[in-house]
CSV table of C-alpha atoms and ligand atoms in Angstrom, one decimal:
chain,number,residue,atom,x,y,z
A,1,MET,CA,158.8,-285.5,96.8
A,2,TRP,CA,157.2,-282.7,95.2
A,3,ASP,CA,158.5,-278.6,96.0
A,4,TRP,CA,156.9,-275.7,93.6
A,5,GLU,CA,160.7,-275.8,92.4
A,6,THR,CA,160.2,-279.2,90.7
A,7,LEU,CA,157.0,-278.8,89.7
A,8,GLU,CA,157.5,-275.7,87.8
A,9,ASN,CA,160.5,-277.2,85.9
A,10,GLU,CA,159.1,-280.0,84.9
A,11,CYS,CA,156.3,-278.0,83.5
A,12,ALA,CA,158.9,-275.0,81.8
A,13,ASN,CA,160.7,-278.9,80.2
A,14,CYS,CA,157.1,-280.4,79.1
A,15,SER,CA,157.3,-282.0,75.5
A,16,LYS,CA,154.4,-284.6,76.7
A,17,CYS,CA,152.2,-283.5,74.0
A,18,GLU,CA,152.3,-281.9,71.0
A,19,LEU,CA,151.3,-278.2,72.2
A,20,HIS,CA,154.7,-278.4,72.9
A,21,LYS,CA,156.1,-277.6,69.5
A,22,SER,CA,153.8,-274.0,69.1
A,23,ARG,CA,153.9,-272.5,72.6
A,24,MET,CA,156.1,-269.0,73.4
A,25,ASN,CA,156.0,-269.9,77.4
A,26,VAL,CA,154.5,-272.3,79.5
A,27,VAL,CA,151.9,-270.6,81.5
A,28,PHE,CA,151.9,-272.1,85.1
A,29,GLU,CA,150.0,-269.9,87.4
A,30,ARG,CA,149.2,-266.3,88.7
A,31,GLY,CA,148.8,-265.1,92.4
A,32,ASN,CA,149.5,-266.1,95.3
A,33,ARG,CA,150.9,-270.0,96.2
A,34,ASN,CA,149.4,-269.5,100.2
A,35,ALA,CA,145.8,-268.3,98.9
A,36,ARG,CA,143.0,-269.8,100.3
A,37,LEU,CA,141.2,-269.8,97.6
A,38,MET,CA,141.9,-271.1,93.8
A,39,PHE,CA,140.8,-270.7,90.4
A,40,ILE,CA,141.2,-273.1,87.0
A,41,GLY,CA,140.7,-272.3,84.1
A,42,GLU,CA,140.9,-273.8,80.7
A,43,ALA,CA,143.8,-272.9,78.5
A,44,PRO,CA,146.2,-270.1,78.3
A,45,GLY,CA,144.9,-268.1,75.2
A,46,ALA,CA,147.3,-265.3,72.9
A,47,THR,CA,148.0,-262.9,75.5
A,48,GLU,CA,149.0,-265.4,78.5
A,49,ASP,CA,151.1,-267.1,75.7
A,50,ARG,CA,153.4,-264.5,75.0
A,51,VAL,CA,153.3,-263.3,78.8
A,52,GLY,CA,153.6,-266.3,80.3
A,53,LYS,CA,151.1,-265.8,83.0
A,54,ALA,CA,147.4,-267.1,83.4
A,55,PHE,CA,144.5,-264.8,83.0
A,56,VAL,CA,146.3,-261.7,82.2
A,57,GLY,CA,144.0,-261.0,79.0
A,58,LYS,CA,140.5,-259.8,78.0
A,59,ALA,CA,138.8,-262.5,79.7
A,60,GLY,CA,141.6,-262.5,83.0
A,61,LYS,CA,140.9,-258.3,83.3
A,62,LEU,CA,137.1,-259.2,83.5
A,63,LEU,CA,138.0,-261.9,86.3
A,64,ASP,CA,140.4,-258.9,88.3
A,65,LEU,CA,137.1,-256.5,87.6
A,66,ALA,CA,135.1,-259.1,89.0
A,67,LEU,CA,137.4,-259.9,92.1
A,68,ALA,CA,137.8,-256.2,92.7
A,69,GLY,CA,133.9,-255.5,93.1
A,70,LEU,CA,134.2,-258.4,95.5
A,71,GLY,CA,136.8,-257.0,97.7
A,72,ILE,CA,139.1,-259.7,96.9
A,73,GLY,CA,142.6,-258.8,96.1
A,74,GLU,CA,145.1,-260.3,93.8
A,75,ASP,CA,147.2,-261.8,96.6
A,76,GLU,CA,144.2,-263.6,98.0
A,77,ILE,CA,143.6,-266.1,95.0
A,78,TYR,CA,145.6,-268.8,93.3
A,79,ILE,CA,144.8,-269.3,89.2
A,80,CYS,CA,145.8,-271.6,86.7
A,81,ASN,CA,144.6,-273.7,83.7
A,82,ILE,CA,143.8,-277.0,83.0
A,83,LEU,CA,146.5,-276.8,80.3
A,84,LYS,CA,149.7,-275.4,80.7
A,85,CYS,CA,150.2,-274.6,76.9
A,86,ARG,CA,148.0,-272.3,74.4
A,87,PRO,CA,146.2,-274.8,72.0
A,88,PRO,CA,146.2,-272.6,68.8
A,89,ASN,CA,143.3,-270.7,67.7
A,90,ASN,CA,142.4,-271.1,71.1
A,91,VAL,CA,140.4,-274.4,69.8
A,92,ASN,CA,138.8,-276.9,73.5
A,93,PRO,CA,141.7,-279.1,75.0
A,94,THR,CA,141.7,-282.2,73.8
A,95,ARG,CA,141.0,-285.0,76.2
A,96,GLU,CA,144.6,-286.6,75.9
A,97,GLN,CA,145.9,-283.0,75.9
A,98,ALA,CA,144.0,-282.8,79.6
A,99,GLU,CA,145.0,-285.8,80.6
A,100,MET,CA,148.7,-285.0,79.8
A,101,CYS,CA,148.5,-282.0,81.7
A,102,MET,CA,146.5,-283.5,84.5
A,103,GLY,CA,149.3,-284.3,86.7
A,104,TYR,CA,150.5,-281.1,87.0
A,105,LEU,CA,147.6,-279.3,88.2
A,106,LYS,CA,147.0,-282.1,90.5
A,107,LYS,CA,149.6,-281.3,92.3
A,108,GLN,CA,149.6,-277.2,91.5
A,109,ILE,CA,146.6,-278.6,94.2
A,110,GLU,CA,148.2,-280.5,96.7
A,111,LEU,CA,150.9,-277.6,97.2
A,112,VAL,CA,148.4,-275.1,97.0
A,113,SER,CA,145.9,-276.8,99.4
A,114,PRO,CA,142.7,-274.2,99.2
A,115,LYS,CA,139.9,-274.4,100.9
A,116,ALA,CA,137.8,-273.7,97.7
A,117,ILE,CA,138.3,-273.9,94.3
A,118,VAL,CA,136.5,-272.2,91.7
A,119,LEU,CA,135.9,-273.8,88.2
A,120,LEU,CA,135.9,-271.6,84.9
A,121,GLY,CA,134.1,-272.6,82.4
A,122,GLY,CA,132.9,-275.7,81.1
A,123,VAL,CA,136.3,-277.6,80.0
A,124,ALA,CA,137.5,-276.9,83.6
A,125,LEU,CA,134.4,-279.0,85.2
A,126,LYS,CA,134.5,-281.4,82.5
A,127,PHE,CA,138.2,-282.5,83.2
A,128,LEU,CA,138.9,-282.1,86.5
A,129,LEU,CA,135.7,-283.4,88.0
A,130,ASP,CA,135.0,-285.4,84.8
A,131,SER,CA,131.9,-284.4,84.8
A,132,GLU,CA,129.6,-284.2,81.8
A,133,SER,CA,127.3,-282.1,83.2
A,134,GLY,CA,127.1,-278.5,81.1
A,135,ILE,CA,128.2,-275.8,82.9
A,136,THR,CA,124.7,-273.9,82.5
A,137,ARG,CA,123.3,-276.6,84.8
A,138,ALA,CA,126.1,-277.1,87.4
A,139,ARG,CA,127.4,-273.7,88.1
A,140,GLY,CA,126.3,-272.1,91.4
A,141,SER,CA,126.3,-275.2,93.1
A,142,TRP,CA,128.5,-277.1,95.5
A,143,THR,CA,130.7,-280.0,94.5
A,144,GLU,CA,133.8,-281.2,95.8
A,145,TYR,CA,137.2,-282.2,94.4
A,146,ASN,CA,139.4,-284.8,97.1
A,147,ASP,CA,137.5,-283.4,100.3
A,148,ILE,CA,138.0,-279.4,98.5
A,149,PRO,CA,134.8,-277.5,98.1
A,150,VAL,CA,134.0,-276.9,94.4
A,151,MET,CA,132.2,-274.1,92.9
A,152,PRO,CA,131.5,-274.0,88.7
A,153,ALA,CA,131.0,-270.7,87.5
A,154,TYR,CA,131.2,-269.1,84.2
A,155,HIS,CA,134.5,-268.6,82.5
A,156,PRO,CA,134.9,-265.0,81.9
A,157,ALA,CA,135.1,-265.1,78.2
A,158,ALA,CA,131.5,-266.1,77.9
A,159,LEU,CA,130.5,-263.4,79.3
A,160,LEU,CA,132.2,-261.5,77.1
A,161,ARG,CA,129.8,-262.7,74.3
A,162,ASP,CA,127.1,-262.7,76.7
A,163,GLY,CA,127.1,-259.9,79.3
A,164,THR,CA,123.6,-261.4,81.0
A,165,LYS,CA,126.3,-264.0,82.9
A,166,ARG,CA,128.0,-261.2,84.5
A,167,ILE,CA,126.0,-261.7,87.5
A,168,ASP,CA,125.7,-265.4,87.9
A,169,MET,CA,129.4,-265.1,87.7
A,170,TRP,CA,129.9,-262.3,90.2
A,171,ARG,CA,127.2,-264.8,92.5
A,172,ASP,CA,129.1,-268.0,92.3
A,173,ILE,CA,132.6,-266.5,93.0
A,174,LYS,CA,131.1,-264.6,96.3
A,175,GLN,CA,129.2,-267.8,96.9
A,176,ALA,CA,133.0,-269.6,97.2
A,177,TRP,CA,134.8,-266.4,99.1
A,178,THR,CA,132.0,-266.5,101.3
A,179,ARG,CA,132.2,-269.7,102.3
A,180,ILE,CA,135.9,-269.2,103.3
A,181,LYS,CA,137.2,-266.1,103.9
A,182,ASP,CA,136.9,-266.7,107.4
A,183,ILE,CA,138.4,-269.7,107.7
B,201,LIG,N1,141.2,-268.5,79.3
B,201,LIG,C1,141.7,-269.3,80.3
B,201,LIG,O1,140.8,-270.2,80.8
B,201,LIG,N2,143.0,-269.2,81.1
B,201,LIG,C2,143.6,-268.1,80.8
B,201,LIG,O2,144.6,-268.3,81.5
B,201,LIG,C3,143.2,-267.4,79.8
B,201,LIG,C4,141.9,-267.4,79.5
């Protein structure tokens, strides 16, 4: 039977793929394990690798700003990634890496048992839902994972490159929050 301690220990000692050789830290999560809203990103960046927490770099700060603007507290969300270790130079996760790491994510979802999931970016969409649809097309419309409502949204790093996407990410998170906040 899985519990948080077993899962976190297993991740901390993982050497299933080559990323374990270059990581400084396994980046397991951030936030509240009892949250109703779960966010799933792509993979840790340099700051996350150094600190050992998800979304604490530039993209994370943007996400935090959006959450604060919507009145969603840090203790009201749980956030993690498809990959738990940083790919050097932040290259996109390969299918092989994602598949090897996916068991951890699936157990995190089971343990958190969120009322809704927001997928941040195309990589999360591709690997969690095995979707070939691009994020621009998929964002803003509900889909599901194991009966959990899922809202795909832009990754906050995309907003750093194109500020016009800000309003869409904001809207999509708001939709997810509105759906579950009173459940
Ligand atoms: N980008 C991600 O997808 N995840 C992080 O934890 C940080 C940046």
